[in-house]
Every structure is written in structure tokens, then in C-alpha cells.
Amino acid sequence: MNEPPQQHYLELSENPVQFEHASSVNNVFFDEANKQVFAVRSGGATGVVVKGPDDKSSVAFRMDDKGEVKCIKFSIGNKILAVQRTSKSVDFINFIPDYPHTEFSQECKTKNANVLGFCWTTWNEIVFITDQGIEFYQVFPDKRSLKLLKSQSINVNWYQYCPETAVILLSTTVQGNVLQPFAFRNGTMSKMSKFEIELPVIPKPAKLSLSERDIAMATIYGQLYVMYLKHHSRTANSPSAEVVLYHLPREGACKKSHVLKLNTTGKFALNIVDNLVVVHHQSSQTSLIFDIKLKEPDCAVNTHQPVLPARSIHPYRMPLAGPAVVPSQPPMPCQLYSSSWSVFQPDIIISASEGYLWYLQVKLPPTVNLLQDKGKLMDFLLRRRDCKMVILSVCSQILEGGDKGSLPVVATVFDKLNQVYKEYLEAEQSYTVAMESGPSRGSAAQKRPVRTQAVIDQSDMYTHVLSSFTERKEVSHKFVIAVLMEYIRSLNQHQITVQHYLYELVIKTLVQHNLFYMLHQFLQYHVLSDSKPLACLLLSLESTYPPAHQLSLDMLKRLSTANDEIVEVLLSKQQVLGALRFIRSVGGHDNVSARKFLDAARQTGDQMLFYTVFRSFQQRNQRLRGSPAFNPGEHCEEHVVHFKQLFGEQALMKASTV
């Protein structure tokens, strides 16, 4: 029975790199550093077609046929081509414009040594790996020569190179399980700590040696690991295979740090996708994924089970090409987990027989229903690249049930999201402080923190989850309020300032269900934090809930920076004397606009109120300037005329007190 399509959480890239397949060329080579495939055809002249991730890195050329090509790679930027045809030397051809294109050659310096291969570390630095050691050269394309920078003698069985970290790993000793890494940086070669891979115990007299096929190097969560595919013998107590991860730091000892349990035997291949270790199993045609950050605490070596059940890569159909193709002919299904597949780090799968290079990708939506523990699911999703919309959909999904029993799950999810949110806010704040204080001596320039998709802020949660959730009729309003308060609790716990629109959502929900007593309590006990927008919202609720007016004024008073807003509110309510008393109580009477108060008093139609307010400002003028008259800049002329009309010229001049 076939799995439904949504169950496939791994897929091959839609637009693969296509190259001439193995049946039509003599040899196909892959360069991990530049992600380029070299299709080499010999006969007379050697034709080479290079296909890379984009058009810039793709090129075709011919070169003299000087024997079978064993290895071929461009330096970074396609500047210099290196070709190995013999076990003693490497040939070079310039591809830099205006440089001579004539081939030049370099023999390995060590006598009787055989070149196993080579690696470019920069555009003009190259390492020869021989069976007797390594030789590090600088290439001078203009002079068509090389200079030996450093060499190291050591018996070598085979080697591996990690271009991302420029680390070469050499297999030494008879069993091949003592590994010696070398790091390359800025023209220097440094020897790292050697380490030993623990081989499985097998009955004597049989001896086991470490195969190159069972070792891979990759960067996971920014750290370099050597991955060892450990096949247990059938006689052992634990017959299942496992992947052992050795952490390889720049300095210090290499340590065994993780064990991934495969729970089966057979032929395996490894990829790294989005910091996940993907283990392909050929016989079952399925893959497993492991996340080394989902670990058991308090273990020196963390043992991991697969995060999700084994699933096959999503079926892939190859478009047909060539003159014989009929337009209506359907694309051919690709044979997944084929024996002709070659797997390269971190995320590349090549089918030489079909002429395809794919990038392996993780699809997150299918993982949601395969991982029932929502806390664990959140930990998993938060570490993935394109996680934002999937995380938000999970939040909506959890709330869909409308069940109070799910509140602890909701709380766990909110806390996990807000932990990441808080860490980003703190990083942003420390960056801002560092920028304002300027560069300090001896410290490296601080980089602005990158906002990943894992940062789910209040706006994201409001827009994509909470606002639509509060409008759902089938969910009980008690659960809605409990969820909103849970989110606010989590924000407060992580010391994140709650945005006013979340409080507004709470208030609107409470008002909608006539829960005014609860609103009163939330405000009284400061569950909802004071803010000007919130105070204005409360004012607008006065017709529905009259006490909201006083609650709003109390909030504005507590804010202390909202004096102007309080005055505006009181004047709009025609409480002119109340506004005047308030402005006196906060010491703002001397600077306030007389016209604003006189306008409001006149609009009430209460003549005695207008008289009282007018006299109050006359007294202020007398005290400040020694005259009751208004300055022209105060624009109170029409109010002076109105006062004369109501109370006469004499009343205007007469001293009075309020």
C-alpha cells in the first residue's frame, strides 16, 4: 500500500543540474567545493562539459588528450583548471582572461610517492595528497609555476575533504582507523589532533579495516563532524548499524559525541540537509532523519533515535528529452535509491547513469502529523530554515480543538516560541548598544544578529493565529480568553513588552461576551498593562460600559506622560472645570492653551462656566505678566468680544477670583 504523498518529508530539487550521462561519456567527476559535474569524453582531443549550480559556473572546452583523466577540478571561480592523468603529477591550465592557456605541470616532491588526489583550498592554493603525505602549494598562473608552501610526511590510505571548513582528513595505519586532520586557512596549513575510530569487535582471526565509504565529513549546526557508518557484525549482540559522530574542533581533542541508532542493517548513505543527518537505506528504499539538538540531557555521548518514521524520498519524474520525444508522452519515473546513485556532502545526490544532479530538500508540512509530541515538534521546527508559516499553522492547529485540556500544550509552545523571540531581541539590543558606544579596542566588530524564520514575534502571532482564532464561533469564549492570557503570560515571563493590540484583542473579546466584571478585574489588578492606545479604547467603550470612562482616566493618570490626552478626553466630554483642575494638579496651568479651554467652555452653552474659565486665565495672565489681557499670540480675541457681549466692558476690567 502506497503512502499518501503528504507523508514524504524528503524530496529532490525540482530543477536538477543536467549533464551528459555516463553511457555517452568516458568519465563523470564531481567537485564538492564548486558543486560542479565534469563530463569527460576522450578521443583525439578530450572534450569536457562542466555543469554547475548556475550558468556562471557552467563551461565547455577541449584539451589535448594526454591520457586517461583520473581527477579534474577548477579552482574557486573557474580561474585555474587542475587535471590529474598520472600518479606522479598534476597538470594546470589557466582560464583567467589574458593569461597564457598553455598547460603547465607539477610533480609531487616526495620520491616514489603516488598522488591519490588533490584539493583546491583557495583560487590559487592547492593540496596534493599522496600515499606518503600531503604537499601544500601556491599556484602562480602568470608564471605558470607552483611554489611548495608546506609538506607533511605520513602514510596515507585514503583522504576526504570538507570544502566548507577547508579540512582534509587522512586515513593512516594498517587498519585505516587512525584519522589525521589538517586545516588550511590564509596560506597556512595546521595539523589538528589525530583521533581513532572505534571499529566493531569481530571474532579472531578476522581483521577489519576502516573503509572510505563509511566516513563522511560535514558541518552540522556550525560545528565540523566526522560521521562514521558503523556496521556491526551479525554475531554481535547489537546487530543493527549506527552512525557515530565525532566532533572535530579547530583546537583540542576530537571526541565521540553522538550515536544515531539505525535499527536495521544493510547499505546506507549519508546527507546533511538543514542541519539534519539524513540516512538513506537502499534495500528498504527509505530514509531516516536525525536532529542532534534533540538530545537526552546528562549523557557524555548522546544516543538518538530517528526523529520521524522512515519514509521514502518523494517520487520524482524525469522530463524526457531528445528528438524522438512525443509532446504528450508522460515524464518517466526516476528509480529512487538506485545503485547508480552517488551521494555527496552536504545535500547532493548524483545519478551518473541518468545525468542528473539533485539537491536533497526537507519538506516541513508533512512532519507536523508525523510528530505527535507538539513540544518536540516545536523544538524540531524552530531549528529549520523555512519554518515560520509551518510553525504558525501548527499553532492554529493546536487551538482548533478548543479544548481546555490542551492549554498546557499551548503554554509549552508559546514559551518555546518566546524563548527564541527573546534571544533575538536581546541580541538586537546588545548590537544597538555596541554600535552606539563605538568600536572598543581589541574586540572584533559585532555583527548585526540575523533574524531567522524561527523568530515569531507578536505581530506574526496576532496576524496569522490569534485574530482569526478569536473570531471562531465554535470555540468557547472562555478558552479564547485563556489562550490570549496564556500568550500574554508567556511574553511577560520572558520580559517582552506586550504590544497594545494584544490587550485590545482581550478587551474586545471580553466586551463581545459582556464579561465586564472580568475586564474590570484585569484592569484593577494590572493584568492588562497601561498604555495610551488602551486608554483610548476604554474611552470608546463608555456607551457600552459607562465605568470604562473612569478606568480610562485612571490609566492615563498612572501613565503621567499622558497629561495632554487626559485634558483632550475631559474637554471632549465637556468636563471643562475637571480638565482645568487636573491641569492645575499636575502644574501645567501656566503653559496650557487658554483658547482650547475657552473654545470648549463656549461650546457647552453654559455662560457661567465660560465666565469662570475666562476669569481663571485672566488671573494667570495677571500673575505671569502683570496684566489680565491676553497676548495676541494666544488668539483669544473672539472670546474677549464674546465675554464683553455677555458681561459688559466693566466685567472685563474688574478683578475677580475663581
XYZ file of C-alpha atoms in Angstrom:
658
model
C 0.000 0.000 0.000
C 1.458 3.349 -1.056
C 1.936 6.117 1.494
C -0.102 9.272 0.781
C 2.059 11.993 -0.854
C 1.985 14.252 2.202
C 3.934 11.610 4.144
C 7.123 12.187 2.097
C 9.201 14.682 4.064
C 12.215 14.457 1.716
C 12.264 15.476 -1.936
C 14.709 16.020 -4.800
C 15.130 19.567 -6.124
C 12.680 20.457 -8.891
C 15.327 21.870 -11.231
C 18.243 19.434 -11.205
C 21.600 20.082 -12.854
C 21.559 18.000 -16.062
C 24.732 16.669 -17.671
C 25.743 14.076 -20.249
C 25.050 10.719 -18.675
C 27.681 8.036 -18.183
C 26.714 5.951 -21.230
C 27.696 8.748 -23.654
C 30.951 9.895 -21.971
C 34.102 8.189 -20.722
C 34.034 9.566 -17.210
C 31.957 11.702 -14.849
C 33.637 13.568 -11.974
C 32.110 15.675 -9.200
C 33.873 18.573 -7.477
C 32.374 19.077 -3.998
C 33.973 22.515 -3.491
C 32.376 24.169 -6.560
C 29.405 21.768 -6.821
C 30.377 21.068 -10.442
C 29.964 17.934 -12.557
C 32.641 17.240 -15.191
C 31.575 15.037 -18.117
C 34.792 13.974 -19.899
C 34.835 12.451 -23.403
C 38.174 11.218 -24.818
C 39.243 10.532 -28.405
C 41.647 12.744 -30.389
C 41.074 15.756 -28.136
C 39.467 15.491 -24.704
C 36.085 17.245 -24.597
C 34.922 18.452 -21.203
C 31.468 19.786 -20.318
C 31.219 21.325 -16.845
C 27.795 21.869 -15.270
C 27.385 23.792 -12.022
C 24.544 25.142 -9.872
C 24.139 28.139 -12.224
C 25.091 29.271 -15.739
C 28.123 31.202 -14.458
C 29.767 28.015 -13.178
C 28.965 26.027 -16.356
C 31.554 25.839 -19.144
C 32.608 23.597 -22.069
C 36.139 23.253 -23.526
C 38.607 20.926 -25.211
C 42.118 19.964 -24.108
C 44.880 17.781 -25.511
C 44.407 14.067 -24.936
C 47.417 13.142 -22.779
C 45.989 10.036 -21.219
C 43.051 8.990 -19.079
C 41.752 11.692 -16.691
C 41.859 10.457 -13.066
C 40.686 13.681 -11.425
C 39.660 17.141 -12.712
C 38.663 20.274 -10.733
C 38.513 24.045 -11.154
C 39.884 26.367 -8.509
C 37.278 28.677 -6.944
C 35.769 30.974 -9.557
C 36.819 28.729 -12.509
C 40.189 30.534 -12.613
C 42.611 27.596 -12.914
C 41.879 24.029 -14.023
C 43.801 21.141 -12.429
C 43.870 17.731 -14.138
C 45.474 14.536 -12.824
C 46.351 11.982 -15.505
C 49.213 10.089 -13.818
C 50.065 9.018 -10.279
C 53.097 11.346 -10.216
C 51.933 14.804 -11.317
C 49.055 17.259 -11.778
C 48.609 19.466 -14.892
C 47.262 23.034 -14.843
C 45.529 25.249 -17.434
C 44.784 28.961 -16.927
C 41.217 30.115 -17.508
C 41.951 33.690 -16.409
C 41.432 36.135 -19.316
C 44.693 37.447 -20.902
C 46.773 34.709 -19.223
C 48.606 32.069 -21.320
C 46.450 28.954 -21.849
C 49.427 26.631 -22.269
C 49.399 23.675 -19.855
C 51.993 23.528 -17.080
C 52.676 20.644 -14.732
C 53.803 19.918 -11.171
C 55.273 16.617 -9.989
C 54.869 15.610 -6.369
C 58.049 16.331 -4.387
C 58.174 13.071 -2.407
C 60.215 10.372 -4.127
C 58.360 7.186 -5.092
C 55.073 8.691 -3.856
C 51.786 8.236 -5.737
C 49.287 11.081 -5.974
C 45.927 9.912 -4.601
C 44.214 13.189 -5.480
C 44.198 16.948 -4.900
C 42.030 19.686 -3.326
C 41.843 23.410 -4.058
C 41.679 25.411 -0.808
C 41.538 28.891 -2.459
C 41.581 30.168 -6.061
C 45.401 29.749 -6.192
C 46.272 27.277 -3.391
C 46.178 23.509 -3.849
C 46.975 20.408 -1.769
C 48.360 17.209 -3.296
C 47.507 14.106 -1.269
C 49.945 11.239 -1.845
C 50.257 7.813 -0.270
C 53.219 9.236 1.692
C 51.803 12.548 2.900
C 50.491 15.939 1.762
C 52.065 18.821 -0.168
C 50.600 22.341 0.014
C 51.323 24.602 -2.993
C 50.668 28.137 -4.160
C 49.976 28.445 -7.902
C 51.329 31.413 -9.905
C 49.217 31.413 -13.088
C 51.158 34.289 -14.706
C 54.495 32.470 -14.248
C 52.919 29.043 -14.938
C 54.606 27.617 -11.860
C 53.938 26.399 -8.301
C 55.694 27.067 -5.009
C 55.708 24.493 -2.194
C 54.436 26.198 0.976
C 54.492 23.223 3.351
C 54.559 19.419 3.335
C 53.999 16.643 5.846
C 55.144 13.027 5.622
C 52.589 10.454 6.762
C 51.395 7.108 5.375
C 48.002 7.660 3.742
C 45.393 5.022 2.775
C 42.728 7.447 1.557
C 41.539 11.001 2.230
C 38.407 13.140 2.476
C 37.997 16.907 2.108
C 35.411 19.255 3.608
C 35.426 22.402 1.390
C 33.210 24.382 3.780
C 35.860 24.269 6.533
C 38.935 23.576 4.317
C 39.827 20.492 6.410
C 41.460 17.398 4.888
C 41.121 14.078 6.724
C 43.799 11.421 6.142
C 43.336 7.720 6.946
C 46.540 6.261 8.423
C 47.798 2.964 9.943
C 47.184 -0.581 8.652
C 43.544 -0.722 9.770
C 42.996 2.824 8.478
C 41.096 3.854 11.602
C 43.562 6.481 12.905
C 42.491 9.732 11.226
C 44.745 12.790 10.935
C 43.031 16.071 10.036
C 44.774 19.164 8.590
C 43.223 22.631 8.393
C 44.016 25.247 5.731
C 43.494 28.971 6.143
C 45.072 32.097 4.596
C 48.026 30.258 3.078
C 48.773 28.244 6.235
C 48.469 24.530 6.951
C 47.931 23.388 10.531
C 47.917 19.889 11.957
C 44.851 19.147 14.081
C 44.555 16.490 16.805
C 44.519 12.971 15.374
C 41.929 10.517 16.657
C 40.939 6.891 16.406
C 37.657 5.480 15.124
C 36.410 2.571 17.272
C 35.920 -0.356 14.888
C 33.348 -3.083 15.665
C 34.687 -6.094 17.567
C 34.730 -9.190 15.356
C 35.825 -12.779 16.104
C 39.515 -13.546 15.626
C 41.500 -14.088 13.433
C 39.463 -11.852 11.089
C 40.623 -8.238 10.874
C 38.565 -5.207 9.983
C 39.800 -2.036 8.308
C 38.054 1.322 8.017
C 36.590 1.917 4.564
C 36.461 5.346 2.953
C 32.803 4.618 2.065
C 31.861 4.571 5.757
C 33.274 8.025 6.575
C 31.852 11.459 5.744
C 32.678 14.968 6.962
C 30.069 17.696 7.329
C 29.174 20.844 9.225
C 26.137 20.468 11.489
C 24.900 23.490 13.476
C 28.156 25.312 12.640
C 30.387 22.537 14.009
C 32.515 20.098 11.997
C 31.735 16.400 12.497
C 33.264 13.199 11.168
C 30.438 10.717 10.596
C 31.246 7.005 10.803
C 28.784 4.452 9.484
C 29.351 1.552 11.872
C 28.179 -1.852 10.586
C 28.007 -4.408 13.399
C 28.831 -7.996 12.617
C 25.918 -10.423 12.672
C 27.427 -12.258 15.623
C 27.444 -9.128 17.796
C 24.790 -8.560 20.460
C 23.515 -5.424 18.709
C 23.235 -6.385 15.043
C 21.831 -3.013 13.925
C 24.058 -0.410 12.296
C 24.596 3.052 13.733
C 26.156 6.362 12.737
C 28.780 7.619 15.184
C 29.526 11.348 15.145
C 32.944 12.618 16.210
C 33.117 16.344 16.921
C 36.226 17.835 15.312
C 37.056 21.271 16.814
C 39.713 23.607 15.321
C 41.706 23.221 18.506
C 41.574 20.489 21.109
C 40.805 16.782 21.011
C 38.265 15.161 18.707
C 35.556 13.454 20.774
C 32.845 10.912 20.069
C 29.719 12.949 20.767
C 26.602 11.381 19.182
C 25.349 7.925 18.203
C 22.456 7.639 15.744
C 20.588 4.329 16.017
C 19.511 2.985 12.604
C 17.691 -0.111 13.966
C 18.444 -2.066 10.781
C 21.336 -3.366 8.663
C 22.309 -3.053 5.011
C 23.765 -0.480 2.637
C 23.487 3.152 3.758
C 24.405 6.632 2.509
C 24.547 9.938 4.404
C 23.449 13.503 3.622
C 23.116 16.650 5.703
C 20.064 18.820 4.971
C 19.132 21.869 7.051
C 21.341 20.586 9.932
C 19.587 17.209 9.888
C 21.504 13.973 9.362
C 19.683 12.021 6.628
C 20.449 8.287 6.401
C 19.354 6.568 3.177
C 18.741 2.804 3.351
C 18.985 1.153 -0.056
C 17.217 -2.178 0.444
C 14.076 -0.703 2.054
C 14.260 2.391 -0.212
C 13.586 4.685 2.726
C 15.394 7.455 4.589
C 15.643 8.393 8.255
C 16.326 11.829 9.716
C 18.133 12.680 12.953
C 18.430 16.014 14.775
C 21.425 16.024 17.119
C 19.996 19.028 19.020
C 17.031 16.898 20.144
C 19.165 15.137 22.710
C 18.867 13.374 26.005
C 20.397 15.504 28.780
C 23.189 14.351 31.106
C 24.862 11.967 28.664
C 28.526 12.144 27.689
C 27.611 10.569 24.353
C 24.099 11.343 23.184
C 22.188 8.432 21.689
C 19.478 9.375 19.208
C 16.546 7.593 17.643
C 15.144 8.863 14.304
C 13.008 11.994 14.721
C 10.338 10.641 12.360
C 9.313 7.241 10.996
C 11.275 6.037 7.929
C 9.841 7.339 4.652
C 10.956 7.234 1.027
C 12.000 10.331 -0.900
C 9.046 11.866 -2.752
C 8.614 10.159 -6.169
C 10.386 12.079 -8.922
C 9.569 12.111 -12.638
C 12.209 12.971 -15.206
C 11.133 15.010 -18.232
C 12.004 13.226 -21.477
C 14.446 14.929 -23.839
C 15.604 14.417 -27.426
C 14.144 14.470 -30.959
C 12.062 11.281 -30.564
C 10.014 12.685 -27.687
C 6.260 12.915 -28.300
C 4.782 16.052 -26.618
C 2.025 14.072 -24.871
C 4.477 11.446 -23.574
C 4.412 11.476 -19.744
C 7.663 12.035 -17.799
C 9.491 8.870 -16.775
C 9.537 7.949 -13.069
C 13.041 8.099 -11.622
C 14.344 4.991 -9.894
C 14.900 6.193 -6.325
C 17.704 4.710 -4.191
C 19.304 3.339 -7.380
C 22.640 1.519 -7.153
C 23.932 4.094 -9.678
C 23.327 6.935 -7.211
C 26.333 8.695 -5.655
C 25.784 10.752 -2.524
C 27.969 13.786 -1.709
C 28.056 16.198 1.215
C 26.192 18.030 2.323
C 22.970 17.532 0.319
C 23.836 16.259 -3.174
C 22.652 13.127 -4.963
C 24.018 12.302 -8.421
C 22.735 9.723 -10.880
C 25.583 9.318 -13.379
C 23.564 6.820 -15.470
C 20.730 9.327 -15.955
C 22.825 12.510 -15.992
C 21.156 14.296 -13.067
C 22.443 16.167 -10.016
C 19.824 16.909 -7.367
C 19.847 18.792 -4.111
C 18.030 16.898 -1.369
C 15.424 19.004 0.453
C 13.312 18.652 3.602
C 9.587 19.377 3.370
C 8.320 20.544 6.748
C 4.477 20.352 6.406
C 4.387 16.503 6.343
C 6.422 16.351 9.575
C 3.606 18.049 11.518
C 1.326 14.994 11.576
C 4.174 12.508 11.995
C 5.446 14.000 15.281
C 2.696 13.854 17.881
C 4.617 15.483 20.758
C 3.963 19.176 19.995
C 6.757 20.379 22.290
C 9.263 18.163 20.488
C 7.747 19.175 17.133
C 8.280 22.850 18.023
C 11.928 22.191 19.003
C 12.380 20.439 15.652
C 10.691 23.142 13.549
C 12.394 26.091 15.273
C 15.786 24.842 14.032
C 14.725 24.572 10.380
C 15.258 27.208 7.690
C 11.767 27.790 6.228
C 9.816 27.193 9.404
C 7.724 30.325 10.070
C 4.470 29.513 8.243
C 4.600 25.860 9.332
C 5.022 26.881 13.000
C 2.125 29.345 12.727
C -0.064 26.648 11.113
C 0.823 24.262 13.997
C -0.252 26.943 16.496
C -3.585 27.335 14.679
C -3.981 23.555 14.552
C -3.423 23.183 18.315
C -6.048 25.878 19.000
C -8.577 24.365 16.584
C -9.700 21.777 19.135
C -10.890 24.477 21.508
C -10.204 22.136 24.397
C -9.121 23.448 27.790
C -7.119 20.260 28.256
C -4.754 21.463 25.522
C -3.821 24.624 27.486
C -0.610 23.091 28.949
C 0.450 22.212 25.372
C -0.407 25.762 24.225
C 1.659 27.172 27.126
C 4.656 24.967 26.229
C 4.503 26.044 22.570
C 4.206 29.763 23.444
C 7.166 29.507 25.846
C 9.349 27.830 23.225
C 8.497 30.488 20.630
C 9.028 33.376 23.041
C 12.373 31.992 24.206
C 13.702 32.301 20.633
C 11.977 35.696 20.235
C 13.568 36.970 23.474
C 17.060 35.761 22.476
C 16.756 37.669 19.194
C 15.544 40.859 20.942
C 18.472 40.683 23.405
C 20.977 40.142 20.577
C 19.480 43.102 18.684
C 19.649 45.268 21.817
C 23.289 44.398 22.606
C 24.177 45.105 18.944
C 22.484 48.536 19.167
C 24.351 49.328 22.417
C 27.654 48.235 20.855
C 27.022 50.440 17.800
C 26.153 53.464 19.948
C 29.239 53.093 22.153
C 31.505 52.683 19.118
C 34.171 50.016 18.493
C 36.154 49.074 21.589
C 39.852 48.289 21.478
C 40.836 44.715 20.865
C 37.289 43.480 20.313
C 36.067 42.175 16.985
C 33.397 44.167 15.165
C 29.983 42.941 16.276
C 27.732 41.546 13.546
C 24.087 42.505 13.376
C 22.018 39.490 14.518
C 20.283 37.692 11.662
C 16.529 37.461 12.027
C 15.768 33.851 11.131
C 12.322 32.481 10.335
C 12.275 30.973 13.836
C 11.681 34.451 15.321
C 7.895 34.526 15.673
C 7.010 37.973 17.029
C 3.730 39.324 18.410
C 2.711 40.727 15.040
C 3.122 37.276 13.396
C 1.116 35.601 16.139
C -1.612 38.278 16.060
C -1.948 38.332 12.253
C -1.734 34.618 11.455
C -3.138 32.930 14.571
C -4.839 34.920 17.317
C -7.035 37.423 15.427
C -8.739 34.694 13.348
C -8.901 32.379 16.391
C -10.903 34.947 18.435
C -13.486 35.207 15.637
C -14.298 31.489 15.572
C -17.842 30.947 16.781
C -17.481 27.230 17.582
C -14.697 27.813 20.166
C -15.789 28.707 23.711
C -15.020 32.302 24.691
C -13.515 31.048 27.970
C -10.927 29.052 26.022
C -10.252 32.041 23.732
C -9.585 34.319 26.728
C -7.488 31.629 28.440
C -5.314 31.288 25.295
C -4.869 35.065 24.921
C -3.930 35.398 28.590
C -1.545 32.433 28.263
C 0.277 34.183 25.408
C 0.479 37.429 27.419
C 1.717 35.455 30.452
C 4.460 33.892 28.353
C 5.556 37.268 26.938
C 5.693 38.746 30.451
C 7.606 35.736 31.764
C 10.235 36.294 29.046
C 10.269 40.037 29.858
C 8.993 41.022 26.422
C 6.899 44.212 26.284
C 3.357 43.241 25.292
C 2.053 45.170 22.287
C -1.195 47.081 22.885
C -3.040 45.294 20.045
C -2.929 42.044 22.047
C -4.557 43.770 25.021
C -7.114 45.253 22.621
C -7.910 41.738 21.400
C -8.515 40.648 25.025
C -10.733 43.677 25.754
C -12.760 43.278 22.542
C -13.312 39.588 23.313
C -14.422 40.382 26.885
C -16.804 43.149 25.730
C -18.203 40.949 22.948
C -19.271 38.403 25.577
C -20.359 41.048 28.151
C -17.638 39.954 30.599
C -17.283 43.442 32.084
C -16.579 42.193 35.604
C -13.566 40.309 34.250
C -12.435 43.389 32.285
C -12.695 45.459 35.466
C -10.607 42.897 37.369
C -7.961 42.672 34.647
C -7.550 46.458 34.740
C -7.782 46.764 38.519
C -5.059 44.166 39.065
C -2.947 45.445 36.126
C -3.168 42.182 34.216
C -3.523 44.471 31.188
C -0.655 46.963 31.194
C -1.369 50.695 30.947
C -0.929 52.362 27.554
C -2.384 55.368 25.721
C -3.968 53.246 22.928
C -5.590 51.041 25.584
C -6.936 54.069 27.464
C -8.415 55.419 24.218
C -10.031 52.034 23.515
C -11.597 52.106 27.012
C -12.964 55.584 26.329
C -14.654 54.340 23.178
C -16.403 51.664 25.275
C -18.126 54.219 27.549
C -21.506 53.938 25.805
C -21.455 50.124 26.238
C -19.864 50.143 29.686
C -20.032 53.558 31.481
C -17.314 52.760 34.128
C -14.847 52.447 31.223
C -14.574 56.274 31.162
C -13.188 56.480 34.696
C -11.000 53.398 34.153
C -9.511 55.178 31.140
C -8.806 58.388 33.070
C -7.214 56.438 35.922
C -4.987 54.669 33.420
C -3.949 57.946 31.764
C -3.125 59.449 35.157
C -0.952 56.448 36.010
C 0.919 56.908 32.733
C 1.851 60.501 33.887
C 3.184 61.266 30.399
C -0.371 61.391 29.069
C -1.476 64.762 30.526
C -2.383 66.206 27.123
C -4.502 63.142 26.329
C -6.357 63.405 29.669
C -7.126 67.085 29.028
C -8.376 66.260 25.500
C -10.554 63.450 26.860
C -12.096 65.642 29.591
C -12.692 68.551 27.200
C -14.302 66.225 24.636
C -16.668 65.136 27.430
C -17.375 68.852 28.207
C -15.828 68.413 31.658
C -14.042 71.764 31.307
C -13.636 72.561 35.035
C -12.454 68.988 35.640
C -9.823 69.480 32.932
C -8.790 72.804 34.466
C -8.492 71.305 37.938
C -6.467 68.362 36.529
C -4.005 70.617 34.683
C -3.516 72.691 37.863
C -2.914 69.498 39.902
C -0.038 68.469 37.607
C 1.448 72.009 37.461
C 0.719 72.595 33.789
C -1.677 75.541 34.139
C 0.903 78.208 33.229
C 1.706 76.678 29.830
C -1.661 75.387 28.695
C -3.518 76.974 25.724
C -6.221 79.351 27.016
C -8.030 79.254 23.651
C -8.509 75.471 23.829
C -10.308 75.765 27.209
C -12.329 78.820 26.180
C -13.454 77.052 22.956
C -14.623 74.062 24.995
C -16.388 76.254 27.625
C -18.210 78.252 24.923
C -19.360 75.081 23.149
C -21.168 73.939 26.323
C -23.516 76.984 26.110
C -23.109 77.423 29.901
C -22.456 81.163 30.373
C -21.317 80.882 33.978
C -18.866 78.123 33.045
C -17.461 80.382 30.296
C -17.197 83.248 32.839
C -15.302 81.055 35.356
C -12.820 79.711 32.794
C -12.244 83.197 31.282
C -11.558 84.690 34.749
C -9.174 81.818 35.577
C -6.985 82.647 32.585
C -7.162 86.391 33.301
C -5.744 85.663 36.760
C -2.995 83.539 35.214
C -2.069 86.410 32.868
C -2.006 88.878 35.789
C 0.266 86.601 37.793
C 2.650 85.841 34.922
C 2.743 89.223 33.104
C 1.241 91.802 35.499
C -1.803 92.322 33.209
C -5.029 90.351 32.773
C -5.011 90.904 28.990
C -4.321 88.065 26.556
C -1.305 88.222 24.247
C -2.060 88.440 20.503
C -0.277 85.119 20.009
C -2.913 83.352 22.136
C -5.637 84.127 19.505
C -8.309 84.757 22.139
C -9.751 87.954 20.542
C -13.140 86.390 19.629
C -13.526 85.111 23.218
C -12.783 88.600 24.625
C -15.506 90.040 22.347
C -17.917 87.278 23.431
C -17.169 87.982 27.133
C -17.890 91.716 26.625
C -21.188 90.883 24.899
C -22.263 88.641 27.784
C -20.967 90.510 30.820
C -20.057 94.056 29.644
C -16.841 96.091 29.375
C -16.682 96.703 33.124
C -16.734 92.996 33.983
C -13.731 92.508 31.686
C -11.614 95.000 33.676
C -12.788 94.020 37.175
C -10.501 91.853 39.275
C -12.041 88.582 40.392
C -11.145 85.187 41.847
C -12.286 81.726 40.950
